[in-house]
Amino acid sequence: MLASPQQPPIMPHSTQHNLMSIHQNGASPNGLGVVDQHKHIWIITGPAGCGKSTVAQHLAQTLALPYIEGDEFHPPANIDKMAAGVPLTDADRWDWLILLRQEALARFSGCDTANGPPGVVLTCSALKKKYRDVIRVAAYHDSLVCVHFVYLRATEEVLMQRVKARQGHYMKDSMVKSQFASLEEPTRDEGDCLIVDVAGTMPEVQDLALTSVKEALKTHVAAENDR
Ligand SMILES: Nc1ncnc2c1ncn2[C@@H]1O[C@H](COP(=O)(O)OP(=O)(O)OP(=O)(O)O)[C@@H](O)[C@H]1O
Ligand SMILES: O=C(O)[C@H](O)[C@@H](O)[C@H](O)[C@H](O)CO
């Protein structure tokens, strides 16, 4: 069993780096009309059924960024456990979280933003603050990496309905309660989390998430310009 990783708190990266330029003509690799030298990891988080995959695919497609489906990186033992209706423990999740962090960084390795993607979109439930801290370590060794969480907020009742209606998925609605029991919603103190209400229709939620990400990037750019 792995010990719980101890990490010091991390400050939001948006105030830490120098912006290179803003495109004058609006054309940019990330589709936002903004170019900077940073590599942004957008982690779409929340309990089972909150819409992580749906939102992440939309963001990745619209912004032309690589997309990593975090659930594909669970070891078979974790999937078997969840399919059997047994909630994962912290110990079940540490290696998976580290793997996701490595996978996101791998998309940037060996490339600067002129050659590689300016960001990556990753789905990960990241239910607890200490799980988010594991992902935040991505920024420790590369000052150009910025980590942002997009938390999809919903009530337990809404997610019960959505998971119940979903066909052919190992995660059944009986697991939603335990997901909420583990959930530590991001607080303002964490500084790098966007919160998106997912009560609306799918297109509404996708638009909200996209707008939030664009706003966060603009804020990042403005903060860099002020430095
Ligand atoms: N805003 C929405 N309104 C109605 N249904 C939605 C909405 N967003 C997603 N759904 C549906 O809810 C279900 C869960 O969505 P999705 O698979 O994207 O969630 P998820 O967070 O990735 O789930 P999991 O973590 O369990 O894989 C899907 O059937 C999806 O079509
Ligand atoms: O941390 C967890 O408990 C897991 O990541 C779950 O959230 C599932 O992977 C996901 O919800 C699939 O339905």
PDB file of N, CA and C in Angstrom, residues 98-189:
ATOM      1  N   ILE A  98      -1.088   9.503  -9.974  1.00  0.00           N
ATOM      2  CA  ILE A  98       0.291   9.773 -10.422  1.00  0.00           C
ATOM      3  C   ILE A  98       0.416   9.461 -11.915  1.00  0.00           C
ATOM      4  N   LEU A  99      -0.213   8.368 -12.305  1.00  0.00           N
ATOM      5  CA  LEU A  99      -0.187   7.985 -13.728  1.00  0.00           C
ATOM      6  C   LEU A  99      -0.841   9.068 -14.593  1.00  0.00           C
ATOM      7  N   LEU A 100      -1.942   9.607 -14.138  1.00  0.00           N
ATOM      8  CA  LEU A 100      -2.627  10.655 -14.905  1.00  0.00           C
ATOM      9  C   LEU A 100      -1.759  11.905 -15.011  1.00  0.00           C
ATOM     10  N   ARG A 101      -1.097  12.237 -13.913  1.00  0.00           N
ATOM     11  CA  ARG A 101      -0.195  13.409 -13.937  1.00  0.00           C
ATOM     12  C   ARG A 101       0.917  13.174 -14.961  1.00  0.00           C
ATOM     13  N   GLN A 102       1.492  11.978 -14.931  1.00  0.00           N
ATOM     14  CA  GLN A 102       2.578  11.664 -15.876  1.00  0.00           C
ATOM     15  C   GLN A 102       2.069  11.676 -17.307  1.00  0.00           C
ATOM     16  N   GLU A 103       0.884  11.164 -17.502  1.00  0.00           N
ATOM     17  CA  GLU A 103       0.298  11.093 -18.846  1.00  0.00           C
ATOM     18  C   GLU A 103       0.080  12.501 -19.403  1.00  0.00           C
ATOM     19  N   ALA A 104      -0.414  13.403 -18.546  1.00  0.00           N
ATOM     20  CA  ALA A 104      -0.625  14.786 -19.002  1.00  0.00           C
ATOM     21  C   ALA A 104       0.713  15.426 -19.369  1.00  0.00           C
ATOM     22  N   LEU A 105       1.709  15.252 -18.512  1.00  0.00           N
ATOM     23  CA  LEU A 105       3.021  15.855 -18.789  1.00  0.00           C
ATOM     24  C   LEU A 105       3.668  15.249 -20.026  1.00  0.00           C
ATOM     25  N   ALA A 106       3.390  13.974 -20.262  1.00  0.00           N
ATOM     26  CA  ALA A 106       3.991  13.305 -21.428  1.00  0.00           C
ATOM     27  C   ALA A 106       3.567  13.975 -22.732  1.00  0.00           C
ATOM     28  N   ARG A 107       2.365  14.561 -22.731  1.00  0.00           N
ATOM     29  CA  ARG A 107       1.896  15.229 -23.959  1.00  0.00           C
ATOM     30  C   ARG A 107       2.753  16.451 -24.279  1.00  0.00           C
ATOM     31  N   PHE A 108       3.434  16.988 -23.241  1.00  0.00           N
ATOM     32  CA  PHE A 108       4.260  18.182 -23.441  1.00  0.00           C
ATOM     33  C   PHE A 108       5.743  17.850 -23.568  1.00  0.00           C
ATOM     34  N   SER A 109       6.124  16.656 -23.160  1.00  0.00           N
ATOM     35  CA  SER A 109       7.559  16.387 -23.015  1.00  0.00           C
ATOM     36  C   SER A 109       8.255  16.511 -24.361  1.00  0.00           C
ATOM     37  N   GLY A 110       9.427  17.113 -24.309  1.00  0.00           N
ATOM     38  CA  GLY A 110      10.229  17.266 -25.513  1.00  0.00           C
ATOM     39  C   GLY A 110       9.729  18.321 -26.467  1.00  0.00           C
ATOM     40  N   CYS A 111       8.713  19.095 -26.053  1.00  0.00           N
ATOM     41  CA  CYS A 111       8.250  20.127 -26.977  1.00  0.00           C
ATOM     42  C   CYS A 111       8.001  21.417 -26.201  1.00  0.00           C
ATOM     43  N   ASP A 112       8.336  22.548 -26.821  1.00  0.00           N
ATOM     44  CA  ASP A 112       7.912  23.810 -26.239  1.00  0.00           C
ATOM     45  C   ASP A 112       6.565  24.150 -26.866  1.00  0.00           C
ATOM     46  N   THR A 113       5.947  25.239 -26.435  1.00  0.00           N
ATOM     47  CA  THR A 113       4.590  25.499 -26.927  1.00  0.00           C
ATOM     48  C   THR A 113       4.571  25.881 -28.396  1.00  0.00           C
ATOM     49  N   ALA A 114       5.745  26.227 -28.946  1.00  0.00           N
ATOM     50  CA  ALA A 114       5.775  26.529 -30.379  1.00  0.00           C
ATOM     51  C   ALA A 114       5.567  25.248 -31.185  1.00  0.00           C
ATOM     52  N   ASN A 115       5.981  24.133 -30.616  1.00  0.00           N
ATOM     53  CA  ASN A 115       5.896  22.871 -31.358  1.00  0.00           C
ATOM     54  C   ASN A 115       4.839  21.918 -30.822  1.00  0.00           C
ATOM     55  N   GLY A 116       4.578  21.993 -29.559  1.00  0.00           N
ATOM     56  CA  GLY A 116       3.653  21.047 -28.941  1.00  0.00           C
ATOM     57  C   GLY A 116       2.316  21.698 -28.646  1.00  0.00           C
ATOM     58  N   PRO A 117       1.399  20.929 -28.064  1.00  0.00           N
ATOM     59  CA  PRO A 117       0.087  21.505 -27.750  1.00  0.00           C
ATOM     60  C   PRO A 117       0.212  22.540 -26.628  1.00  0.00           C
ATOM     61  N   PRO A 118      -0.591  23.604 -26.666  1.00  0.00           N
ATOM     62  CA  PRO A 118      -0.539  24.604 -25.587  1.00  0.00           C
ATOM     63  C   PRO A 118      -1.293  24.141 -24.343  1.00  0.00           C
ATOM     64  N   GLY A 119      -1.935  23.002 -24.456  1.00  0.00           N
ATOM     65  CA  GLY A 119      -2.672  22.498 -23.300  1.00  0.00           C
ATOM     66  C   GLY A 119      -3.117  21.074 -23.528  1.00  0.00           C
ATOM     67  N   VAL A 120      -3.676  20.510 -22.480  1.00  0.00           N
ATOM     68  CA  VAL A 120      -4.241  19.167 -22.568  1.00  0.00           C
ATOM     69  C   VAL A 120      -5.471  19.140 -21.667  1.00  0.00           C
ATOM     70  N   VAL A 121      -6.482  18.369 -22.071  1.00  0.00           N
ATOM     71  CA  VAL A 121      -7.708  18.242 -21.278  1.00  0.00           C
ATOM     72  C   VAL A 121      -7.747  16.821 -20.713  1.00  0.00           C
ATOM     73  N   LEU A 122      -7.916  16.729 -19.396  1.00  0.00           N
ATOM     74  CA  LEU A 122      -7.856  15.445 -18.702  1.00  0.00           C
ATOM     75  C   LEU A 122      -9.092  15.274 -17.830  1.00  0.00           C
ATOM     76  N   THR A 123      -9.741  14.115 -17.895  1.00  0.00           N
ATOM     77  CA  THR A 123     -10.830  13.857 -16.945  1.00  0.00           C
ATOM     78  C   THR A 123     -10.283  13.065 -15.760  1.00  0.00           C
ATOM     79  N   CYS A 124     -10.692  13.482 -14.587  1.00  0.00           N
ATOM     80  CA  CYS A 124     -10.267  12.800 -13.355  1.00  0.00           C
ATOM     81  C   CYS A 124     -11.228  13.225 -12.254  1.00  0.00           C
ATOM     82  N   SER A 125     -11.806  12.268 -11.557  1.00  0.00           N
ATOM     83  CA  SER A 125     -12.784  12.622 -10.523  1.00  0.00           C
ATOM     84  C   SER A 125     -12.198  13.578  -9.485  1.00  0.00           C
ATOM     85  N   ALA A 126     -10.928  13.354  -9.092  1.00  0.00           N
ATOM     86  CA  ALA A 126     -10.200  14.253  -8.164  1.00  0.00           C
ATOM     87  C   ALA A 126     -11.109  14.733  -7.034  1.00  0.00           C
ATOM     88  N   LEU A 127     -11.721  13.767  -6.359  1.00  0.00           N
ATOM     89  CA  LEU A 127     -12.779  14.093  -5.401  1.00  0.00           C
ATOM     90  C   LEU A 127     -12.272  14.847  -4.168  1.00  0.00           C
ATOM     91  N   LYS A 128     -11.026  14.577  -3.767  1.00  0.00           N
ATOM     92  CA  LYS A 128     -10.523  15.180  -2.522  1.00  0.00           C
ATOM     93  C   LYS A 128      -9.390  16.159  -2.813  1.00  0.00           C
ATOM     94  N   LYS A 129      -9.183  17.081  -1.876  1.00  0.00           N
ATOM     95  CA  LYS A 129      -8.115  18.060  -2.083  1.00  0.00           C
ATOM     96  C   LYS A 129      -6.758  17.365  -2.229  1.00  0.00           C
ATOM     97  N   LYS A 130      -6.527  16.336  -1.433  1.00  0.00           N
ATOM     98  CA  LYS A 130      -5.210  15.691  -1.518  1.00  0.00           C
ATOM     99  C   LYS A 130      -5.003  15.004  -2.866  1.00  0.00           C
ATOM    100  N   TYR A 131      -6.100  14.632  -3.535  1.00  0.00           N
ATOM    101  CA  TYR A 131      -5.955  14.067  -4.882  1.00  0.00           C
ATOM    102  C   TYR A 131      -5.571  15.189  -5.866  1.00  0.00           C
ATOM    103  N   ARG A 132      -6.215  16.337  -5.678  1.00  0.00           N
ATOM    104  CA  ARG A 132      -5.874  17.465  -6.566  1.00  0.00           C
ATOM    105  C   ARG A 132      -4.414  17.868  -6.349  1.00  0.00           C
ATOM    106  N   ASP A 133      -3.966  17.768  -5.093  1.00  0.00           N
ATOM    107  CA  ASP A 133      -2.569  18.106  -4.802  1.00  0.00           C
ATOM    108  C   ASP A 133      -1.597  17.182  -5.543  1.00  0.00           C
ATOM    109  N   VAL A 134      -1.987  15.935  -5.715  1.00  0.00           N
ATOM    110  CA  VAL A 134      -1.114  15.012  -6.468  1.00  0.00           C
ATOM    111  C   VAL A 134      -0.942  15.519  -7.903  1.00  0.00           C
ATOM    112  N   ILE A 135      -2.030  15.980  -8.504  1.00  0.00           N
ATOM    113  CA  ILE A 135      -1.947  16.486  -9.888  1.00  0.00           C
ATOM    114  C   ILE A 135      -1.162  17.803  -9.916  1.00  0.00           C
ATOM    115  N   ARG A 136      -1.324  18.603  -8.880  1.00  0.00           N
ATOM    116  CA  ARG A 136      -0.631  19.909  -8.845  1.00  0.00           C
ATOM    117  C   ARG A 136       0.884  19.761  -8.889  1.00  0.00           C
ATOM    118  N   VAL A 137       1.377  18.630  -8.487  1.00  0.00           N
ATOM    119  CA  VAL A 137       2.822  18.391  -8.528  1.00  0.00           C
ATOM    120  C   VAL A 137       3.358  18.526  -9.962  1.00  0.00           C
ATOM    121  N   ALA A 138       2.494  18.408 -10.944  1.00  0.00           N
ATOM    122  CA  ALA A 138       2.903  18.562 -12.349  1.00  0.00           C
ATOM    123  C   ALA A 138       3.627  19.885 -12.580  1.00  0.00           C
ATOM    124  N   ALA A 139       3.277  20.893 -11.811  1.00  0.00           N
ATOM    125  CA  ALA A 139       3.875  22.218 -12.025  1.00  0.00           C
ATOM    126  C   ALA A 139       5.189  22.402 -11.256  1.00  0.00           C
ATOM    127  N   TYR A 140       5.534  21.447 -10.416  1.00  0.00           N
ATOM    128  CA  TYR A 140       6.710  21.626  -9.559  1.00  0.00           C
ATOM    129  C   TYR A 140       8.025  21.687 -10.327  1.00  0.00           C
ATOM    130  N   HIS A 141       8.115  20.858 -11.348  1.00  0.00           N
ATOM    131  CA  HIS A 141       9.416  20.714 -11.996  1.00  0.00           C
ATOM    132  C   HIS A 141       9.484  21.410 -13.344  1.00  0.00           C
ATOM    133  N   ASP A 142       8.394  22.021 -13.743  1.00  0.00           N
ATOM    134  CA  ASP A 142       8.408  22.757 -15.011  1.00  0.00           C
ATOM    135  C   ASP A 142       7.626  24.041 -14.781  1.00  0.00           C
ATOM    136  N   SER A 143       8.334  25.149 -14.760  1.00  0.00           N
ATOM    137  CA  SER A 143       7.700  26.427 -14.416  1.00  0.00           C
ATOM    138  C   SER A 143       6.726  26.892 -15.502  1.00  0.00           C
ATOM    139  N   LEU A 144       6.725  26.210 -16.639  1.00  0.00           N
ATOM    140  CA  LEU A 144       5.794  26.603 -17.702  1.00  0.00           C
ATOM    141  C   LEU A 144       4.449  25.874 -17.594  1.00  0.00           C
ATOM    142  N   VAL A 145       4.390  24.875 -16.749  1.00  0.00           N
ATOM    143  CA  VAL A 145       3.142  24.104 -16.629  1.00  0.00           C
ATOM    144  C   VAL A 145       2.177  24.795 -15.666  1.00  0.00           C
ATOM    145  N   CYS A 146       0.950  24.987 -16.107  1.00  0.00           N
ATOM    146  CA  CYS A 146      -0.111  25.572 -15.263  1.00  0.00           C
ATOM    147  C   CYS A 146      -1.227  24.542 -15.112  1.00  0.00           C
ATOM    148  N   VAL A 147      -1.628  24.312 -13.889  1.00  0.00           N
ATOM    149  CA  VAL A 147      -2.678  23.334 -13.599  1.00  0.00           C
ATOM    150  C   VAL A 147      -3.971  24.071 -13.251  1.00  0.00           C
ATOM    151  N   HIS A 148      -5.055  23.678 -13.909  1.00  0.00           N
ATOM    152  CA  HIS A 148      -6.377  24.272 -13.616  1.00  0.00           C
ATOM    153  C   HIS A 148      -7.382  23.135 -13.437  1.00  0.00           C
ATOM    154  N   PHE A 149      -8.229  23.256 -12.435  1.00  0.00           N
ATOM    155  CA  PHE A 149      -9.308  22.281 -12.247  1.00  0.00           C
ATOM    156  C   PHE A 149     -10.632  22.915 -12.657  1.00  0.00           C
ATOM    157  N   VAL A 150     -11.442  22.147 -13.365  1.00  0.00           N
ATOM    158  CA  VAL A 150     -12.791  22.592 -13.716  1.00  0.00           C
ATOM    159  C   VAL A 150     -13.734  21.624 -12.996  1.00  0.00           C
ATOM    160  N   TYR A 151     -14.309  22.086 -11.893  1.00  0.00           N
ATOM    161  CA  TYR A 151     -15.169  21.217 -11.076  1.00  0.00           C
ATOM    162  C   TYR A 151     -16.612  21.336 -11.547  1.00  0.00           C
ATOM    163  N   LEU A 152     -17.180  20.206 -11.940  1.00  0.00           N
ATOM    164  CA  LEU A 152     -18.562  20.177 -12.431  1.00  0.00           C
ATOM    165  C   LEU A 152     -19.475  19.896 -11.240  1.00  0.00           C
ATOM    166  N   ARG A 153     -20.181  20.927 -10.829  1.00  0.00           N
ATOM    167  CA  ARG A 153     -20.989  20.815  -9.594  1.00  0.00           C
ATOM    168  C   ARG A 153     -22.428  20.409  -9.899  1.00  0.00           C
ATOM    169  N   ALA A 154     -22.888  19.384  -9.167  1.00  0.00           N
ATOM    170  CA  ALA A 154     -24.274  18.912  -9.338  1.00  0.00           C
ATOM    171  C   ALA A 154     -24.758  18.383  -7.999  1.00  0.00           C
ATOM    172  N   THR A 155     -26.062  18.242  -7.869  1.00  0.00           N
ATOM    173  CA  THR A 155     -26.596  17.623  -6.657  1.00  0.00           C
ATOM    174  C   THR A 155     -26.547  16.103  -6.807  1.00  0.00           C
ATOM    175  N   GLU A 156     -26.590  15.447  -5.660  1.00  0.00           N
ATOM    176  CA  GLU A 156     -26.587  13.983  -5.672  1.00  0.00           C
ATOM    177  C   GLU A 156     -27.807  13.450  -6.434  1.00  0.00           C
ATOM    178  N   GLU A 157     -28.932  14.139  -6.280  1.00  0.00           N
ATOM    179  CA  GLU A 157     -30.172  13.675  -6.928  1.00  0.00           C
ATOM    180  C   GLU A 157     -30.019  13.698  -8.450  1.00  0.00           C
ATOM    181  N   VAL A 158     -29.462  14.793  -8.957  1.00  0.00           N
ATOM    182  CA  VAL A 158     -29.292  14.913 -10.417  1.00  0.00           C
ATOM    183  C   VAL A 158     -28.366  13.818 -10.926  1.00  0.00           C
ATOM    184  N   LEU A 159     -27.278  13.582 -10.203  1.00  0.00           N
ATOM    185  CA  LEU A 159     -26.322  12.570 -10.682  1.00  0.00           C
ATOM    186  C   LEU A 159     -26.897  11.159 -10.568  1.00  0.00           C
ATOM    187  N   MET A 160     -27.698  10.927  -9.551  1.00  0.00           N
ATOM    188  CA  MET A 160     -28.370   9.616  -9.455  1.00  0.00           C
ATOM    189  C   MET A 160     -29.195   9.373 -10.714  1.00  0.00           C
ATOM    190  N   GLN A 161     -29.951  10.397 -11.103  1.00  0.00           N
ATOM    191  CA  GLN A 161     -30.809  10.251 -12.298  1.00  0.00           C
ATOM    192  C   GLN A 161     -29.969  10.000 -13.545  1.00  0.00           C
ATOM    193  N   ARG A 162     -28.893  10.784 -13.699  1.00  0.00           N
ATOM    194  CA  ARG A 162     -28.096  10.671 -14.935  1.00  0.00           C
ATOM    195  C   ARG A 162     -27.363   9.341 -15.007  1.00  0.00           C
ATOM    196  N   VAL A 163     -26.842   8.883 -13.868  1.00  0.00           N
ATOM    197  CA  VAL A 163     -26.111   7.608 -13.882  1.00  0.00           C
ATOM    198  C   VAL A 163     -27.087   6.448 -14.087  1.00  0.00           C
ATOM    199  N   LYS A 164     -28.248   6.574 -13.503  1.00  0.00           N
ATOM    200  CA  LYS A 164     -29.273   5.530 -13.672  1.00  0.00           C
ATOM    201  C   LYS A 164     -29.671   5.406 -15.145  1.00  0.00           C
ATOM    202  N   ALA A 165     -29.764   6.542 -15.823  1.00  0.00           N
ATOM    203  CA  ALA A 165     -30.214   6.536 -17.224  1.00  0.00           C
ATOM    204  C   ALA A 165     -29.116   6.062 -18.181  1.00  0.00           C
ATOM    205  N   ARG A 166     -27.860   6.114 -17.716  1.00  0.00           N
ATOM    206  CA  ARG A 166     -26.745   5.748 -18.593  1.00  0.00           C
ATOM    207  C   ARG A 166     -26.673   4.232 -18.769  1.00  0.00           C
ATOM    208  N   GLN A 167     -26.489   3.805 -20.011  1.00  0.00           N
ATOM    209  CA  GLN A 167     -26.466   2.366 -20.322  1.00  0.00           C
ATOM    210  C   GLN A 167     -25.024   1.883 -20.496  1.00  0.00           C
ATOM    211  N   GLY A 168     -24.779   0.639 -20.098  1.00  0.00           N
ATOM    212  CA  GLY A 168     -23.521  -0.033 -20.453  1.00  0.00           C
ATOM    213  C   GLY A 168     -22.288   0.504 -19.769  1.00  0.00           C
ATOM    214  N   HIS A 169     -22.414   1.103 -18.617  1.00  0.00           N
ATOM    215  CA  HIS A 169     -21.239   1.619 -17.894  1.00  0.00           C
ATOM    216  C   HIS A 169     -21.092   0.850 -16.591  1.00  0.00           C
ATOM    217  N   TYR A 170     -19.817   0.575 -16.216  1.00  0.00           N
ATOM    218  CA  TYR A 170     -19.596  -0.223 -14.995  1.00  0.00           C
ATOM    219  C   TYR A 170     -20.026   0.503 -13.720  1.00  0.00           C
ATOM    220  N   MET A 171     -20.085   1.820 -13.776  1.00  0.00           N
ATOM    221  CA  MET A 171     -20.399   2.590 -12.561  1.00  0.00           C
ATOM    222  C   MET A 171     -21.916   2.739 -12.453  1.00  0.00           C
ATOM    223  N   LYS A 172     -22.490   2.103 -11.454  1.00  0.00           N
ATOM    224  CA  LYS A 172     -23.950   2.126 -11.327  1.00  0.00           C
ATOM    225  C   LYS A 172     -24.380   3.223 -10.346  1.00  0.00           C
ATOM    226  N   ASP A 173     -25.654   3.527 -10.386  1.00  0.00           N
ATOM    227  CA  ASP A 173     -26.149   4.640  -9.560  1.00  0.00           C
ATOM    228  C   ASP A 173     -25.969   4.379  -8.057  1.00  0.00           C
ATOM    229  N   SER A 174     -25.850   3.111  -7.689  1.00  0.00           N
ATOM    230  CA  SER A 174     -25.647   2.798  -6.265  1.00  0.00           C
ATOM    231  C   SER A 174     -24.322   3.354  -5.748  1.00  0.00           C
ATOM    232  N   MET A 175     -23.414   3.703  -6.655  1.00  0.00           N
ATOM    233  CA  MET A 175     -22.101   4.232  -6.257  1.00  0.00           C
ATOM    234  C   MET A 175     -22.097   5.745  -6.065  1.00  0.00           C
ATOM    235  N   VAL A 176     -23.164   6.401  -6.507  1.00  0.00           N
ATOM    236  CA  VAL A 176     -23.166   7.877  -6.465  1.00  0.00           C
ATOM    237  C   VAL A 176     -23.081   8.376  -5.021  1.00  0.00           C
ATOM    238  N   LYS A 177     -23.771   7.687  -4.122  1.00  0.00           N
ATOM    239  CA  LYS A 177     -23.774   8.107  -2.715  1.00  0.00           C
ATOM    240  C   LYS A 177     -22.348   8.117  -2.146  1.00  0.00           C
ATOM    241  N   SER A 178     -21.591   7.073  -2.453  1.00  0.00           N
ATOM    242  CA  SER A 178     -20.226   6.989  -1.905  1.00  0.00           C
ATOM    243  C   SER A 178     -19.316   8.043  -2.547  1.00  0.00           C
ATOM    244  N   GLN A 179     -19.599   8.399  -3.801  1.00  0.00           N
ATOM    245  CA  GLN A 179     -18.816   9.454  -4.451  1.00  0.00           C
ATOM    246  C   GLN A 179     -19.021  10.777  -3.698  1.00  0.00           C
ATOM    247  N   PHE A 180     -20.263  11.049  -3.315  1.00  0.00           N
ATOM    248  CA  PHE A 180     -20.535  12.287  -2.560  1.00  0.00           C
ATOM    249  C   PHE A 180     -19.971  12.212  -1.139  1.00  0.00           C
ATOM    250  N   ALA A 181     -19.918  11.017  -0.595  1.00  0.00           N
ATOM    251  CA  ALA A 181     -19.347  10.869   0.755  1.00  0.00           C
ATOM    252  C   ALA A 181     -17.856  11.213   0.738  1.00  0.00           C
ATOM    253  N   SER A 182     -17.183  10.899  -0.342  1.00  0.00           N
ATOM    254  CA  SER A 182     -15.745  11.195  -0.454  1.00  0.00           C
ATOM    255  C   SER A 182     -15.477  12.631  -0.884  1.00  0.00           C
ATOM    256  N   LEU A 183     -16.452  13.234  -1.532  1.00  0.00           N
ATOM    257  CA  LEU A 183     -16.228  14.525  -2.193  1.00  0.00           C
ATOM    258  C   LEU A 183     -15.834  15.653  -1.226  1.00  0.00           C
ATOM    259  N   GLU A 184     -14.742  16.323  -1.544  1.00  0.00           N
ATOM    260  CA  GLU A 184     -14.384  17.593  -0.894  1.00  0.00           C
ATOM    261  C   GLU A 184     -14.420  18.645  -2.000  1.00  0.00           C
ATOM    262  N   GLU A 185     -15.493  19.417  -2.020  1.00  0.00           N
ATOM    263  CA  GLU A 185     -15.607  20.419  -3.090  1.00  0.00           C
ATOM    264  C   GLU A 185     -14.443  21.403  -2.997  1.00  0.00           C
ATOM    265  N   PRO A 186     -13.929  21.836  -4.149  1.00  0.00           N
ATOM    266  CA  PRO A 186     -12.843  22.816  -4.114  1.00  0.00           C
ATOM    267  C   PRO A 186     -13.300  24.116  -3.449  1.00  0.00           C
ATOM    268  N   THR A 187     -12.430  24.702  -2.675  1.00  0.00           N
ATOM    269  CA  THR A 187     -12.744  25.979  -2.033  1.00  0.00           C
ATOM    270  C   THR A 187     -11.941  27.085  -2.714  1.00  0.00           C
ATOM    271  N   ARG A 188     -12.306  28.313  -2.417  1.00  0.00           N
ATOM    272  CA  ARG A 188     -11.574  29.452  -2.965  1.00  0.00           C
ATOM    273  C   ARG A 188     -10.089  29.401  -2.637  1.00  0.00           C
ATOM    274  N   ASP A 189      -9.777  28.877  -1.447  1.00  0.00           N
ATOM    275  CA  ASP A 189      -8.376  28.815  -1.002  1.00  0.00           C
ATOM    276  C   ASP A 189      -7.496  28.048  -1.980  1.00  0.00           C
TER     277      ASP A 189
END
